[in-house]
């Protein structure tokens, strides 16, 4: 309790949390030898080529029959591709090496009592979308091994200066960008701007582009709309060559509801990977909530962490939606006004145990890895190790800072800005807790909201950004835009974050293609030409 005397009344709960973590870690080590070996489900399940033949396994305890279907079977369930059921509802099949070939599309035909449907394997490592039907399928993907040459790279021993970026909307053109284009065109800009860490969004496959990557369907598959897995490896490899660490926006807080693409009703049941009943439905996100207390779910998610670190050389993760994971009420419409709110029985102890195990695994695999929590409740112990009653994160995102800046700009005139209040808001955190501060992230740039530069400059930015058309409103906007960032980074205790383009005052908002905007990409891009224009 040396770091926070307010926690003394809750010592029994904290000790129980620590005991539970150590007991679970002991169980895993006893049964599997190590946490790393426990997190190896991706090596067991899914499609693999071993001993000169194809091996495929899937966990589907409610299934009565299971078939691999694809171009090799005319997309029909055939006896030669029927899986055999084993212990614990694990189905498997072995196929001759010549039956499947690199690039083949495939799915599962899942049969259960009273129904049957197509499913994409839970551990699929490559998915693609048909441009005509828009349906997704898994793809046999066994190219020549990628040649890494980043072995001399180490995560910088410096405060994390994080550049938050989205591959698809990183291009100036009105279309979806690629991993290769990002590596060749955007990484040099990030390096030149002085950032040492790239936070890459929307990596895991997601059916709806406009979800910003947060409604994940295939947790082990890099999004195919941006390129191949090797293209993503090329991006990470090049970033490392430039001295830039790469962390991934990891979504383990929920999963998309889609059934044919995702895990929902995977084997005909609602609660295979998720909670049963209303607990399995997120009330605000229209998505499914994982049952973190289930052994198979723990293995699935922990293996996912290991997979991205080992296979793609990611240097850590930003865990999305941590507050939603921590509480049964998901933090919705809840004001956290006292420490009682952190220990009132509304905490999901299974989720907390999972996060502590995940961070233990991440730092075992990659001792210099960065682990960030998107957490807004102020839960104590977020950045303490699991063995010290914590969750093991390196940083908490300081989500109140952008809210403070926006409130100040909206409600106060310049002369009413209180320097003491500003300093207090930017530096209030527990002394043992490192935070990542920021003026604005992707959240503040979405349609329906406004970027800081747009709040400051408003409509004048359309006519008076040219250097030969001086304007006091624009001059003030640019000065404050710079000042806010200077103050925020100067008072940051741990790290600083910026969403791509906001550093130079990218105009307007983000609006992904959708029916309401006639599927336009006009606002789903970054206009680098504005930054490069010397007359602006």
Short mmCIF file of C-alpha atoms in Angstrom, two decimals:
data_model
loop_
_atom_site.label_atom_id
_atom_site.label_comp_id
_atom_site.label_asym_id
_atom_site.label_seq_id
_atom_site.Cartn_x
_atom_site.Cartn_y
_atom_site.Cartn_z
CA UNK A 1 0.00 0.00 0.00
CA UNK A 2 3.08 2.25 -0.07
CA UNK A 3 2.11 3.67 -3.45
CA UNK A 4 -1.52 4.51 -2.58
CA UNK A 5 -2.81 4.69 1.00
CA UNK A 6 -6.40 4.96 -0.27
CA UNK A 7 -6.22 1.26 -1.12
CA UNK A 8 -5.78 0.08 2.49
CA UNK A 9 -9.50 -0.66 3.07
CA UNK A 10 -9.44 -2.91 0.01
CA UNK A 11 -6.35 -4.91 0.92
CA UNK A 12 -8.28 -8.23 1.17
CA UNK A 13 -9.64 -7.88 -2.38
CA UNK A 14 -6.21 -6.98 -3.72
CA UNK A 15 -4.58 -9.90 -1.95
CA UNK A 16 -7.24 -12.23 -3.34
CA UNK A 17 -6.58 -10.86 -6.83
CA UNK A 18 -2.86 -11.49 -6.43
CA UNK A 19 -3.47 -14.99 -5.07
CA UNK A 20 -5.76 -15.82 -7.99
CA UNK A 21 -3.15 -14.66 -10.49
CA UNK A 22 -0.34 -16.66 -8.88
CA UNK A 23 -2.55 -19.75 -8.55
CA UNK A 24 -3.59 -19.62 -12.18
CA UNK A 25 -0.01 -19.07 -13.30
CA UNK A 26 1.01 -22.06 -11.19
CA UNK A 27 -1.71 -24.22 -12.75
CA UNK A 28 -0.56 -23.26 -16.23
CA UNK A 29 3.10 -23.90 -15.47
CA UNK A 30 2.24 -27.24 -13.89
CA UNK A 31 0.08 -28.39 -16.77
CA UNK A 32 1.92 -26.88 -19.73
CA UNK A 33 5.44 -26.19 -18.51
CA UNK A 34 5.19 -22.45 -19.10
CA UNK A 35 2.80 -19.66 -19.97
CA UNK A 36 4.38 -19.51 -23.42
CA UNK A 37 3.55 -23.14 -24.14
CA UNK A 38 0.01 -22.62 -22.87
CA UNK A 39 -0.32 -19.79 -25.39
CA UNK A 40 0.34 -22.09 -28.34
CA UNK A 41 -3.19 -22.88 -29.51
CA UNK A 42 -2.48 -21.22 -32.87
CA UNK A 43 0.13 -23.93 -33.48
CA UNK A 44 -2.41 -26.67 -32.73
CA UNK A 45 -5.59 -25.33 -34.32
CA UNK A 46 -6.20 -24.06 -37.82
CA UNK A 47 -4.44 -25.19 -41.00
CA UNK A 48 -0.78 -26.24 -40.90
CA UNK A 49 1.61 -28.04 -43.22
CA UNK A 50 3.61 -30.58 -41.21
CA UNK A 51 5.44 -33.80 -42.06
CA UNK A 52 4.69 -33.35 -45.76
CA UNK A 53 0.91 -33.22 -45.30
CA UNK A 54 -1.85 -30.81 -44.31
CA UNK A 55 -3.18 -30.83 -40.75
CA UNK A 56 -6.35 -29.02 -39.72
CA UNK A 57 -8.00 -28.84 -36.28
CA UNK A 58 -10.95 -26.91 -34.86
CA UNK A 59 -12.68 -26.68 -31.47
CA UNK A 60 -16.44 -27.05 -31.94
CA UNK A 61 -17.94 -29.19 -29.15
CA UNK A 62 -21.57 -28.68 -30.23
CA UNK A 63 -20.97 -29.76 -33.83
CA UNK A 64 -22.33 -33.09 -35.05
CA UNK A 65 -20.43 -33.04 -38.35
CA UNK A 66 -17.64 -30.86 -39.66
CA UNK A 67 -16.25 -30.59 -43.19
CA UNK A 68 -13.58 -28.58 -44.96
CA UNK A 69 -15.15 -27.09 -48.08
CA UNK A 70 -13.62 -25.01 -50.81
CA UNK A 71 -12.56 -24.92 -54.42
CA UNK A 72 -11.06 -28.37 -53.88
CA UNK A 73 -14.53 -29.79 -53.01
CA UNK A 74 -16.67 -27.61 -55.32
CA UNK A 75 -17.75 -25.88 -52.08
CA UNK A 76 -19.75 -28.97 -51.09
CA UNK A 77 -19.38 -31.11 -47.94
CA UNK A 78 -17.79 -34.33 -49.17
CA UNK A 79 -16.87 -37.43 -47.20
CA UNK A 80 -13.18 -37.13 -48.03
CA UNK A 81 -13.05 -33.79 -46.25
CA UNK A 82 -15.04 -34.78 -43.16
CA UNK A 83 -13.24 -34.11 -39.87
CA UNK A 84 -12.97 -36.65 -37.06
CA UNK A 85 -14.21 -35.70 -33.61
CA UNK A 86 -11.78 -36.15 -30.74
CA UNK A 87 -11.67 -35.51 -27.00
CA UNK A 88 -13.09 -32.21 -25.78
CA UNK A 89 -14.92 -31.42 -29.00
CA UNK A 90 -11.71 -31.03 -31.01
CA UNK A 91 -12.13 -32.00 -34.66
CA UNK A 92 -9.23 -32.80 -36.98
CA UNK A 93 -8.27 -34.05 -40.43
CA UNK A 94 -5.09 -34.82 -42.37
CA UNK A 95 -4.90 -34.30 -46.13
CA UNK A 96 -2.37 -35.26 -48.80
CA UNK A 97 -0.04 -32.42 -49.70
CA UNK A 98 -1.42 -32.20 -53.26
CA UNK A 99 -5.05 -31.71 -52.25
CA UNK A 100 -4.58 -28.12 -51.08
CA UNK A 101 -2.45 -25.51 -52.77
CA UNK A 102 -1.29 -22.03 -51.89
CA UNK A 103 -4.08 -19.54 -52.60
CA UNK A 104 -7.02 -21.94 -52.33
CA UNK A 105 -10.13 -20.50 -50.67
CA UNK A 106 -11.86 -22.57 -48.00
CA UNK A 107 -14.36 -22.56 -45.15
CA UNK A 108 -15.92 -24.97 -42.68
CA UNK A 109 -19.31 -26.56 -43.15
CA UNK A 110 -20.56 -26.84 -39.58
CA UNK A 111 -23.49 -29.15 -38.80
CA UNK A 112 -25.23 -29.09 -35.41
CA UNK A 113 -28.53 -30.31 -33.99
CA UNK A 114 -31.20 -28.46 -35.96
CA UNK A 115 -28.96 -26.46 -38.24
CA UNK A 116 -25.85 -26.03 -40.36
CA UNK A 117 -23.85 -23.13 -41.78
CA UNK A 118 -20.60 -22.00 -43.33
CA UNK A 119 -17.94 -20.78 -40.91
CA UNK A 120 -14.45 -19.34 -41.25
CA UNK A 121 -12.02 -21.28 -39.02
CA UNK A 122 -11.42 -19.54 -35.69
CA UNK A 123 -7.64 -19.66 -36.13
CA UNK A 124 -7.56 -18.71 -39.84
CA UNK A 125 -4.37 -16.76 -40.53
CA UNK A 126 -5.37 -15.42 -43.92
CA UNK A 127 -8.80 -14.18 -45.04
CA UNK A 128 -9.91 -12.48 -48.24
CA UNK A 129 -13.10 -10.78 -49.37
CA UNK A 130 -14.72 -11.55 -52.70
CA UNK A 131 -15.04 -8.20 -54.55
CA UNK A 132 -18.36 -9.23 -56.12
CA UNK A 133 -20.23 -11.08 -53.36
CA UNK A 134 -18.37 -9.24 -50.55
CA UNK A 135 -18.24 -12.53 -48.65
CA UNK A 136 -15.11 -13.52 -46.76
CA UNK A 137 -13.33 -16.85 -46.86
CA UNK A 138 -10.15 -18.30 -45.42
CA UNK A 139 -7.24 -18.80 -47.79
CA UNK A 140 -4.50 -21.42 -47.83
CA UNK A 141 -1.40 -19.29 -47.35
CA UNK A 142 2.02 -20.88 -47.42
CA UNK A 143 4.41 -18.67 -49.39
CA UNK A 144 8.18 -18.71 -49.07
CA UNK A 145 9.19 -17.62 -45.55
CA UNK A 146 9.59 -13.87 -45.13
CA UNK A 147 13.21 -12.79 -44.77
CA UNK A 148 13.48 -10.59 -41.70
CA UNK A 149 16.50 -8.35 -41.31
CA UNK A 150 15.51 -6.40 -38.20
CA UNK A 151 17.56 -8.49 -35.77
CA UNK A 152 19.55 -5.48 -34.59
CA UNK A 153 16.44 -3.52 -33.63
CA UNK A 154 15.55 -2.78 -30.03
CA UNK A 155 12.66 -0.73 -28.69
CA UNK A 156 14.11 2.73 -27.98
CA UNK A 157 15.09 3.44 -24.37
CA UNK A 158 13.19 6.72 -24.42
CA UNK A 159 9.69 7.99 -23.70
CA UNK A 160 7.25 6.55 -26.23
CA UNK A 161 6.39 9.12 -28.89
CA UNK A 162 3.51 7.34 -30.56
CA UNK A 163 2.15 7.96 -34.04
CA UNK A 164 -1.35 6.47 -34.27
CA UNK A 165 -2.12 5.48 -37.86
CA UNK A 166 -4.59 3.60 -40.04
CA UNK A 167 -3.16 1.85 -43.09
CA UNK A 168 -6.20 2.15 -45.34
CA UNK A 169 -6.81 5.87 -44.91
CA UNK A 170 -3.15 6.89 -44.87
CA UNK A 171 -3.09 7.76 -48.57
CA UNK A 172 -3.97 11.05 -50.28
CA UNK A 173 -6.04 9.30 -52.95
CA UNK A 174 -9.72 8.49 -52.38
CA UNK A 175 -9.30 4.73 -51.96
CA UNK A 176 -7.99 2.10 -49.55
CA UNK A 177 -4.23 2.26 -49.05
CA UNK A 178 -1.93 -0.72 -48.63
CA UNK A 179 0.73 -1.95 -46.21
CA UNK A 180 3.39 -1.46 -48.91
CA UNK A 181 2.29 2.11 -49.65
CA UNK A 182 2.32 2.89 -45.94
CA UNK A 183 5.83 1.50 -45.57
CA UNK A 184 7.17 3.42 -48.54
CA UNK A 185 5.27 6.70 -48.21
CA UNK A 186 4.22 7.19 -44.59
CA UNK A 187 7.04 5.68 -42.51
CA UNK A 188 9.53 8.31 -43.76
CA UNK A 189 7.13 11.05 -42.65
CA UNK A 190 6.80 9.46 -39.20
CA UNK A 191 10.57 9.22 -38.88
CA UNK A 192 11.11 12.80 -40.04
CA UNK A 193 8.55 14.07 -37.52
CA UNK A 194 10.55 12.52 -34.66
CA UNK A 195 8.22 9.73 -33.53
CA UNK A 196 9.83 6.53 -32.24
CA UNK A 197 6.72 4.32 -32.07
CA UNK A 198 4.02 3.49 -34.61
CA UNK A 199 0.62 2.39 -33.30
CA UNK A 200 -1.05 0.56 -36.17
CA UNK A 201 -4.84 0.40 -36.20
CA UNK A 202 -7.23 -2.06 -37.88
CA UNK A 203 -4.73 -4.90 -38.27
CA UNK A 204 -7.04 -7.79 -37.35
CA UNK A 205 -9.58 -8.70 -40.03
CA UNK A 206 -12.90 -6.90 -39.75
CA UNK A 207 -15.87 -7.23 -42.14
CA UNK A 208 -16.94 -3.57 -42.05
CA UNK A 209 -14.26 -1.09 -43.12
CA UNK A 210 -16.07 1.75 -41.36
CA UNK A 211 -15.67 0.10 -37.95
CA UNK A 212 -12.10 1.51 -37.85
CA UNK A 213 -10.99 -2.08 -37.20
CA UNK A 214 -12.78 -2.43 -33.86
CA UNK A 215 -15.35 -5.06 -34.88
CA UNK A 216 -12.94 -7.93 -35.38
CA UNK A 217 -14.04 -11.18 -36.97
CA UNK A 218 -10.79 -13.09 -37.55
CA UNK A 219 -8.32 -12.52 -34.74
CA UNK A 220 -5.30 -14.23 -36.31
CA UNK A 221 -5.71 -12.81 -39.82
CA UNK A 222 -4.18 -9.49 -40.90
CA UNK A 223 -6.80 -7.53 -42.79
CA UNK A 224 -6.62 -8.66 -46.40
CA UNK A 225 -7.96 -5.36 -47.76
CA UNK A 226 -4.53 -3.79 -47.15
CA UNK A 227 -2.40 -6.57 -48.66
CA UNK A 228 -0.87 -9.92 -47.77
CA UNK A 229 0.64 -11.01 -44.43
CA UNK A 230 4.07 -10.63 -46.05
CA UNK A 231 3.22 -7.03 -46.92
CA UNK A 232 2.47 -6.34 -43.25
CA UNK A 233 5.75 -7.98 -42.28
CA UNK A 234 7.51 -5.74 -44.82
CA UNK A 235 5.98 -2.70 -43.10
CA UNK A 236 7.08 -3.79 -39.62
CA UNK A 237 10.52 -4.79 -40.87
CA UNK A 238 11.06 -1.42 -42.55
CA UNK A 239 9.89 0.46 -39.47
CA UNK A 240 12.43 -1.45 -37.39
CA UNK A 241 15.15 -0.64 -39.90
CA UNK A 242 14.28 3.03 -39.36
CA UNK A 243 14.47 2.67 -35.57
CA UNK A 244 10.69 2.80 -35.08
CA UNK A 245 8.91 0.38 -32.75
CA UNK A 246 5.54 -0.93 -33.95
CA UNK A 247 2.67 -1.68 -31.60
CA UNK A 248 -0.70 -3.01 -32.64
CA UNK A 249 -4.18 -1.86 -31.72
CA UNK A 250 -5.36 -5.15 -30.23
CA UNK A 251 -9.09 -5.80 -29.83
CA UNK A 252 -9.75 -8.41 -27.14
CA UNK A 253 -12.58 -6.50 -25.47
CA UNK A 254 -15.31 -7.81 -27.78
CA UNK A 255 -15.96 -9.44 -31.16
CA UNK A 256 -18.19 -8.75 -34.13
CA UNK A 257 -21.66 -10.34 -34.14
CA UNK A 258 -21.32 -11.63 -37.71
CA UNK A 259 -21.76 -15.39 -37.74
CA UNK A 260 -20.43 -16.50 -41.11
CA UNK A 261 -17.25 -14.42 -40.78
CA UNK A 262 -16.76 -14.38 -37.01
CA UNK A 263 -17.07 -16.46 -33.84
CA UNK A 264 -20.69 -15.74 -32.94
CA UNK A 265 -22.75 -18.96 -32.85
CA UNK A 266 -19.66 -20.64 -34.24
CA UNK A 267 -20.83 -24.20 -33.54
CA UNK A 268 -24.51 -23.33 -33.26
CA UNK A 269 -24.29 -22.24 -29.63
CA UNK A 270 -24.29 -18.66 -28.37
CA UNK A 271 -21.76 -19.21 -25.63
CA UNK A 272 -18.79 -21.05 -27.14
CA UNK A 273 -16.38 -18.11 -26.87
CA UNK A 274 -18.78 -15.67 -25.25
CA UNK A 275 -20.92 -15.30 -22.15
CA UNK A 276 -24.37 -16.83 -22.22
CA UNK A 277 -27.42 -14.57 -22.43
CA UNK A 278 -27.31 -10.81 -21.96
CA UNK A 279 -23.76 -10.85 -20.58
CA UNK A 280 -22.61 -12.06 -23.96
CA UNK A 281 -24.07 -8.99 -25.71
CA UNK A 282 -22.40 -5.59 -25.47
CA UNK A 283 -25.22 -3.07 -24.93
CA UNK A 284 -23.44 -0.16 -26.64
CA UNK A 285 -21.24 -1.73 -29.31
CA UNK A 286 -23.66 -4.26 -30.86
CA UNK A 287 -21.03 -6.96 -30.41
CA UNK A 288 -20.22 -10.11 -28.41
CA UNK A 289 -18.43 -10.20 -25.04
CA UNK A 290 -15.81 -12.88 -24.35
CA UNK A 291 -16.07 -15.27 -21.40
CA UNK A 292 -12.55 -14.73 -20.03
CA UNK A 293 -13.06 -17.38 -17.36
CA UNK A 294 -13.25 -20.19 -19.90
CA UNK A 295 -9.96 -22.04 -20.41
CA UNK A 296 -10.33 -22.27 -24.19
CA UNK A 297 -11.00 -18.52 -24.43
CA UNK A 298 -7.93 -17.73 -22.33
CA UNK A 299 -5.80 -19.91 -24.61
CA UNK A 300 -7.33 -18.38 -27.73
CA UNK A 301 -6.62 -14.80 -26.67
CA UNK A 302 -3.21 -15.45 -25.10
CA UNK A 303 -2.16 -17.38 -28.19
CA UNK A 304 -3.29 -14.39 -30.23
CA UNK A 305 -0.87 -12.16 -28.30
CA UNK A 306 1.97 -14.59 -28.87
CA UNK A 307 1.13 -14.99 -32.55
CA UNK A 308 1.34 -11.28 -33.38
CA UNK A 309 4.60 -10.82 -31.47
CA UNK A 310 6.38 -13.87 -32.89
CA UNK A 311 4.97 -14.03 -36.40
CA UNK A 312 4.88 -10.31 -37.20
CA UNK A 313 7.51 -8.91 -34.78
CA UNK A 314 5.12 -6.44 -33.17
CA UNK A 315 6.65 -4.66 -30.18
CA UNK A 316 3.54 -4.62 -28.06
CA UNK A 317 -0.10 -3.65 -28.02
CA UNK A 318 -2.60 -0.96 -27.25
CA UNK A 319 -5.41 -2.93 -25.61
CA UNK A 320 -8.69 -1.45 -26.78
CA UNK A 321 -11.71 -1.08 -24.51
CA UNK A 322 -10.08 -2.13 -21.24
CA UNK A 323 -12.67 -0.30 -19.15
CA UNK A 324 -15.41 -2.29 -20.86
CA UNK A 325 -13.58 -5.50 -19.94
CA UNK A 326 -13.07 -4.60 -16.29
CA UNK A 327 -16.68 -4.02 -15.26
CA UNK A 328 -19.96 -5.86 -15.71
CA UNK A 329 -21.52 -2.48 -16.55
CA UNK A 330 -18.70 -1.81 -19.07
CA UNK A 331 -18.20 1.65 -17.56
CA UNK A 332 -21.32 2.86 -19.36
CA UNK A 333 -23.12 5.82 -17.77
CA UNK A 334 -20.97 5.37 -14.69
CA UNK A 335 -19.16 8.11 -12.79
CA UNK A 336 -16.20 6.84 -10.79
CA UNK A 337 -16.22 9.18 -7.81
CA UNK A 338 -14.49 7.12 -5.11
CA UNK A 339 -12.33 4.04 -4.61
CA UNK A 340 -15.46 2.16 -3.58
CA UNK A 341 -16.41 2.14 -7.27
CA UNK A 342 -13.35 -0.02 -8.02
CA UNK A 343 -14.25 -2.68 -5.44
CA UNK A 344 -18.06 -2.78 -5.38
CA UNK A 345 -18.50 -6.27 -6.83
CA UNK A 346 -19.09 -5.00 -10.36
CA UNK A 347 -15.58 -5.96 -11.46
CA UNK A 348 -15.06 -8.83 -13.90
CA UNK A 349 -12.30 -10.70 -12.08
CA UNK A 350 -11.96 -13.16 -14.97
CA UNK A 351 -11.19 -10.31 -17.36
CA UNK A 352 -8.70 -8.82 -14.90
CA UNK A 353 -6.97 -12.18 -14.56
CA UNK A 354 -6.79 -12.53 -18.34
CA UNK A 355 -5.22 -9.07 -18.73
CA UNK A 356 -2.65 -9.80 -16.03
CA UNK A 357 -1.76 -13.10 -17.75
CA UNK A 358 -1.60 -11.40 -21.14
CA UNK A 359 0.84 -8.77 -19.92
CA UNK A 360 2.92 -11.41 -18.13
CA UNK A 361 3.12 -13.34 -21.41
CA UNK A 362 3.88 -10.27 -23.53
CA UNK A 363 6.80 -9.23 -21.35
CA UNK A 364 8.08 -12.80 -21.18
CA UNK A 365 8.15 -13.03 -24.96
CA UNK A 366 9.42 -9.48 -25.48
CA UNK A 367 10.95 -7.93 -22.33
CA UNK A 368 11.00 -4.44 -23.88
CA UNK A 369 7.47 -4.66 -25.26
CA UNK A 370 5.07 -1.76 -24.77
CA UNK A 371 1.61 -2.48 -23.40
CA UNK A 372 -0.94 0.34 -23.27
CA UNK A 373 -4.38 0.29 -21.67
CA UNK A 374 -7.27 2.29 -23.06
CA UNK A 375 -8.80 2.70 -19.61
CA UNK A 376 -10.92 5.62 -18.47
CA UNK A 377 -12.19 4.64 -15.01
CA UNK A 378 -8.92 5.19 -13.18
CA UNK A 379 -8.78 1.61 -11.87
CA UNK A 380 -5.80 1.42 -9.43
CA UNK A 381 -2.95 -0.94 -10.22
CA UNK A 382 -3.28 -0.90 -14.00
CA UNK A 383 0.49 -0.52 -14.43
CA UNK A 384 1.56 -2.79 -11.58
CA UNK A 385 2.56 -6.42 -12.28
CA UNK A 386 0.06 -9.19 -11.65
CA UNK A 387 2.19 -10.44 -8.77
CA UNK A 388 1.72 -7.02 -7.15
CA UNK A 389 -2.08 -6.97 -7.41
CA UNK A 390 -1.95 -5.19 -10.77
CA UNK A 391 -2.70 -5.84 -14.43
CA UNK A 392 0.82 -5.44 -15.79
CA UNK A 393 0.42 -2.63 -18.33
CA UNK A 394 3.29 -0.25 -19.02
CA UNK A 395 1.09 2.77 -19.72
CA UNK A 396 -2.44 4.01 -19.27
CA UNK A 397 -3.83 6.30 -21.97
CA UNK A 398 -4.65 9.65 -20.37
CA UNK A 399 -8.10 9.90 -21.91
CA UNK A 400 -9.15 12.88 -19.82
CA UNK A 401 -6.58 15.23 -21.38
CA UNK A 402 -8.24 15.62 -24.80
CA UNK A 403 -11.62 16.02 -23.10
CA UNK A 404 -10.13 18.79 -20.96
CA UNK A 405 -8.66 20.66 -23.94
CA UNK A 406 -11.93 20.46 -25.87
CA UNK A 407 -13.94 21.69 -22.88
CA UNK A 408 -11.51 24.58 -22.40
CA UNK A 409 -11.70 25.63 -26.04
CA UNK A 410 -15.50 25.38 -26.14
CA UNK A 411 -16.32 27.07 -22.84
CA UNK A 412 -13.56 29.57 -22.05
CA UNK A 413 -12.24 32.65 -23.79
CA UNK A 414 -8.47 32.87 -24.13
CA UNK A 415 -8.07 35.24 -21.19
CA UNK A 416 -10.00 32.84 -18.94
CA UNK A 417 -7.53 30.00 -19.37
CA UNK A 418 -6.17 29.23 -15.90
CA UNK A 419 -2.54 28.08 -16.07
CA UNK A 420 -2.71 26.44 -12.65
CA UNK A 421 -5.78 24.45 -13.63
CA UNK A 422 -4.15 23.42 -16.92
CA UNK A 423 -1.04 22.19 -15.12
CA UNK A 424 -3.15 20.28 -12.60
CA UNK A 425 -5.25 18.56 -15.27
CA UNK A 426 -2.19 17.51 -17.28
CA UNK A 427 -0.22 16.14 -14.33
CA UNK A 428 -2.85 14.44 -12.14
CA UNK A 429 -2.02 10.75 -12.00
CA UNK A 430 -0.73 8.25 -9.48
CA UNK A 431 3.03 8.59 -9.02
CA UNK A 432 3.69 4.92 -9.84
CA UNK A 433 1.63 5.08 -13.04
CA UNK A 434 3.07 5.99 -16.42
CA UNK A 435 0.60 7.60 -18.78
CA UNK A 436 0.46 8.45 -22.47
CA UNK A 437 -0.87 11.98 -22.93
CA UNK A 438 -2.39 13.36 -26.10
CA UNK A 439 -4.32 16.34 -27.39
CA UNK A 440 -6.43 14.29 -29.78
CA UNK A 441 -6.55 10.77 -31.18
CA UNK A 442 -8.71 9.16 -33.85
CA UNK A 443 -11.72 9.45 -31.52
CA UNK A 444 -11.75 13.24 -31.72
CA UNK A 445 -11.38 13.21 -35.51
CA UNK A 446 -14.45 11.10 -36.32
CA UNK A 447 -17.48 12.51 -38.12
CA UNK A 448 -19.79 14.15 -35.61
CA UNK A 449 -16.84 15.52 -33.66
CA UNK A 450 -14.22 18.13 -34.54
CA UNK A 451 -10.45 18.14 -34.60
CA UNK A 452 -8.70 20.77 -32.50
CA UNK A 453 -7.66 22.82 -35.53
CA UNK A 454 -11.24 22.81 -36.81
CA UNK A 455 -12.53 23.98 -33.43
CA UNK A 456 -9.99 26.81 -33.41
CA UNK A 457 -10.06 27.91 -37.05
CA UNK A 458 -13.58 26.92 -38.10
CA UNK A 459 -14.68 27.97 -41.60
CA UNK A 460 -11.74 30.37 -42.02
CA UNK A 461 -9.45 27.40 -42.64
CA UNK A 462 -11.06 26.94 -46.06
CA UNK A 463 -10.06 30.40 -47.31
CA UNK A 464 -7.20 31.78 -45.22
CA UNK A 465 -4.58 29.06 -44.78
CA UNK A 466 -2.41 30.47 -47.56
CA UNK A 467 0.66 32.41 -46.41
CA UNK A 468 -0.29 35.32 -48.68
CA UNK A 469 -3.71 35.74 -47.00
CA UNK A 470 -3.01 36.62 -43.35
CA UNK A 471 -5.91 36.22 -40.94
CA UNK A 472 -6.03 36.77 -37.17
CA UNK A 473 -8.35 33.82 -36.55
CA UNK A 474 -5.99 31.50 -38.41
CA UNK A 475 -2.94 32.97 -36.67
CA UNK A 476 -4.54 32.35 -33.28
CA UNK A 477 -5.63 28.85 -34.25
CA UNK A 478 -2.16 27.83 -35.39
CA UNK A 479 -0.52 29.35 -32.31
CA UNK A 480 -2.86 27.54 -29.92
CA UNK A 481 -2.65 24.32 -31.94
CA UNK A 482 1.11 24.33 -31.39
CA UNK A 483 0.91 25.49 -27.78
CA UNK A 484 -1.51 22.75 -26.74
CA UNK A 485 0.80 20.10 -28.12
CA UNK A 486 3.90 21.65 -26.56
CA UNK A 487 2.29 21.83 -23.11
CA UNK A 488 0.88 18.30 -23.38
CA UNK A 489 4.16 16.69 -24.39
CA UNK A 490 6.13 18.75 -21.86
CA UNK A 491 3.96 17.55 -18.97
CA UNK A 492 3.56 13.95 -20.17
CA UNK A 493 4.65 11.32 -17.65
CA UNK A 494 5.64 8.41 -19.83
CA UNK A 495 4.67 9.07 -23.42
CA UNK A 496 2.85 11.16 -26.01
CA UNK A 497 0.47 10.19 -28.82
CA UNK A 498 -0.80 11.83 -31.99
CA UNK A 499 -3.18 10.60 -34.70
CA UNK A 500 -1.80 10.84 -38.22
CA UNK A 501 -2.28 14.18 -39.89
CA UNK A 502 -3.39 16.01 -36.77
CA UNK A 503 0.18 17.17 -36.18
CA UNK A 504 -0.13 19.56 -39.14
CA UNK A 505 -3.79 20.42 -38.57
CA UNK A 506 -5.45 18.09 -41.06
CA UNK A 507 -8.77 19.67 -42.03
CA UNK A 508 -12.23 18.33 -41.41
CA UNK A 509 -13.17 14.91 -40.03
CA UNK A 510 -12.95 11.17 -40.68
CA UNK A 511 -15.93 9.55 -42.36
CA UNK A 512 -15.50 6.07 -43.80
CA UNK A 513 -17.43 5.01 -46.91
CA UNK A 514 -21.05 4.21 -46.03
CA UNK A 515 -24.49 4.39 -47.54
CA UNK A 516 -25.11 7.78 -45.91
CA UNK A 517 -22.22 9.41 -47.81
CA UNK A 518 -22.75 7.44 -51.03
CA UNK A 519 -19.76 5.21 -50.20
CA UNK A 520 -17.34 8.09 -50.60
CA UNK A 521 -13.65 8.00 -49.60
CA UNK A 522 -13.39 11.80 -49.58
CA UNK A 523 -13.03 11.94 -45.80
CA UNK A 524 -11.34 8.55 -45.33
CA UNK A 525 -7.85 9.67 -46.36
CA UNK A 526 -5.03 11.99 -45.32
CA UNK A 527 -4.29 14.98 -47.55
CA UNK A 528 -0.49 14.99 -47.36
CA UNK A 529 -0.46 17.37 -50.33
CA UNK A 530 -1.57 20.12 -47.93
CA UNK A 531 1.42 19.46 -45.69
CA UNK A 532 3.76 19.42 -48.68
CA UNK A 533 2.40 22.70 -50.10
CA UNK A 534 4.89 25.44 -49.23
CA UNK A 535 2.25 28.13 -49.81
CA UNK A 536 0.13 26.91 -46.90
#
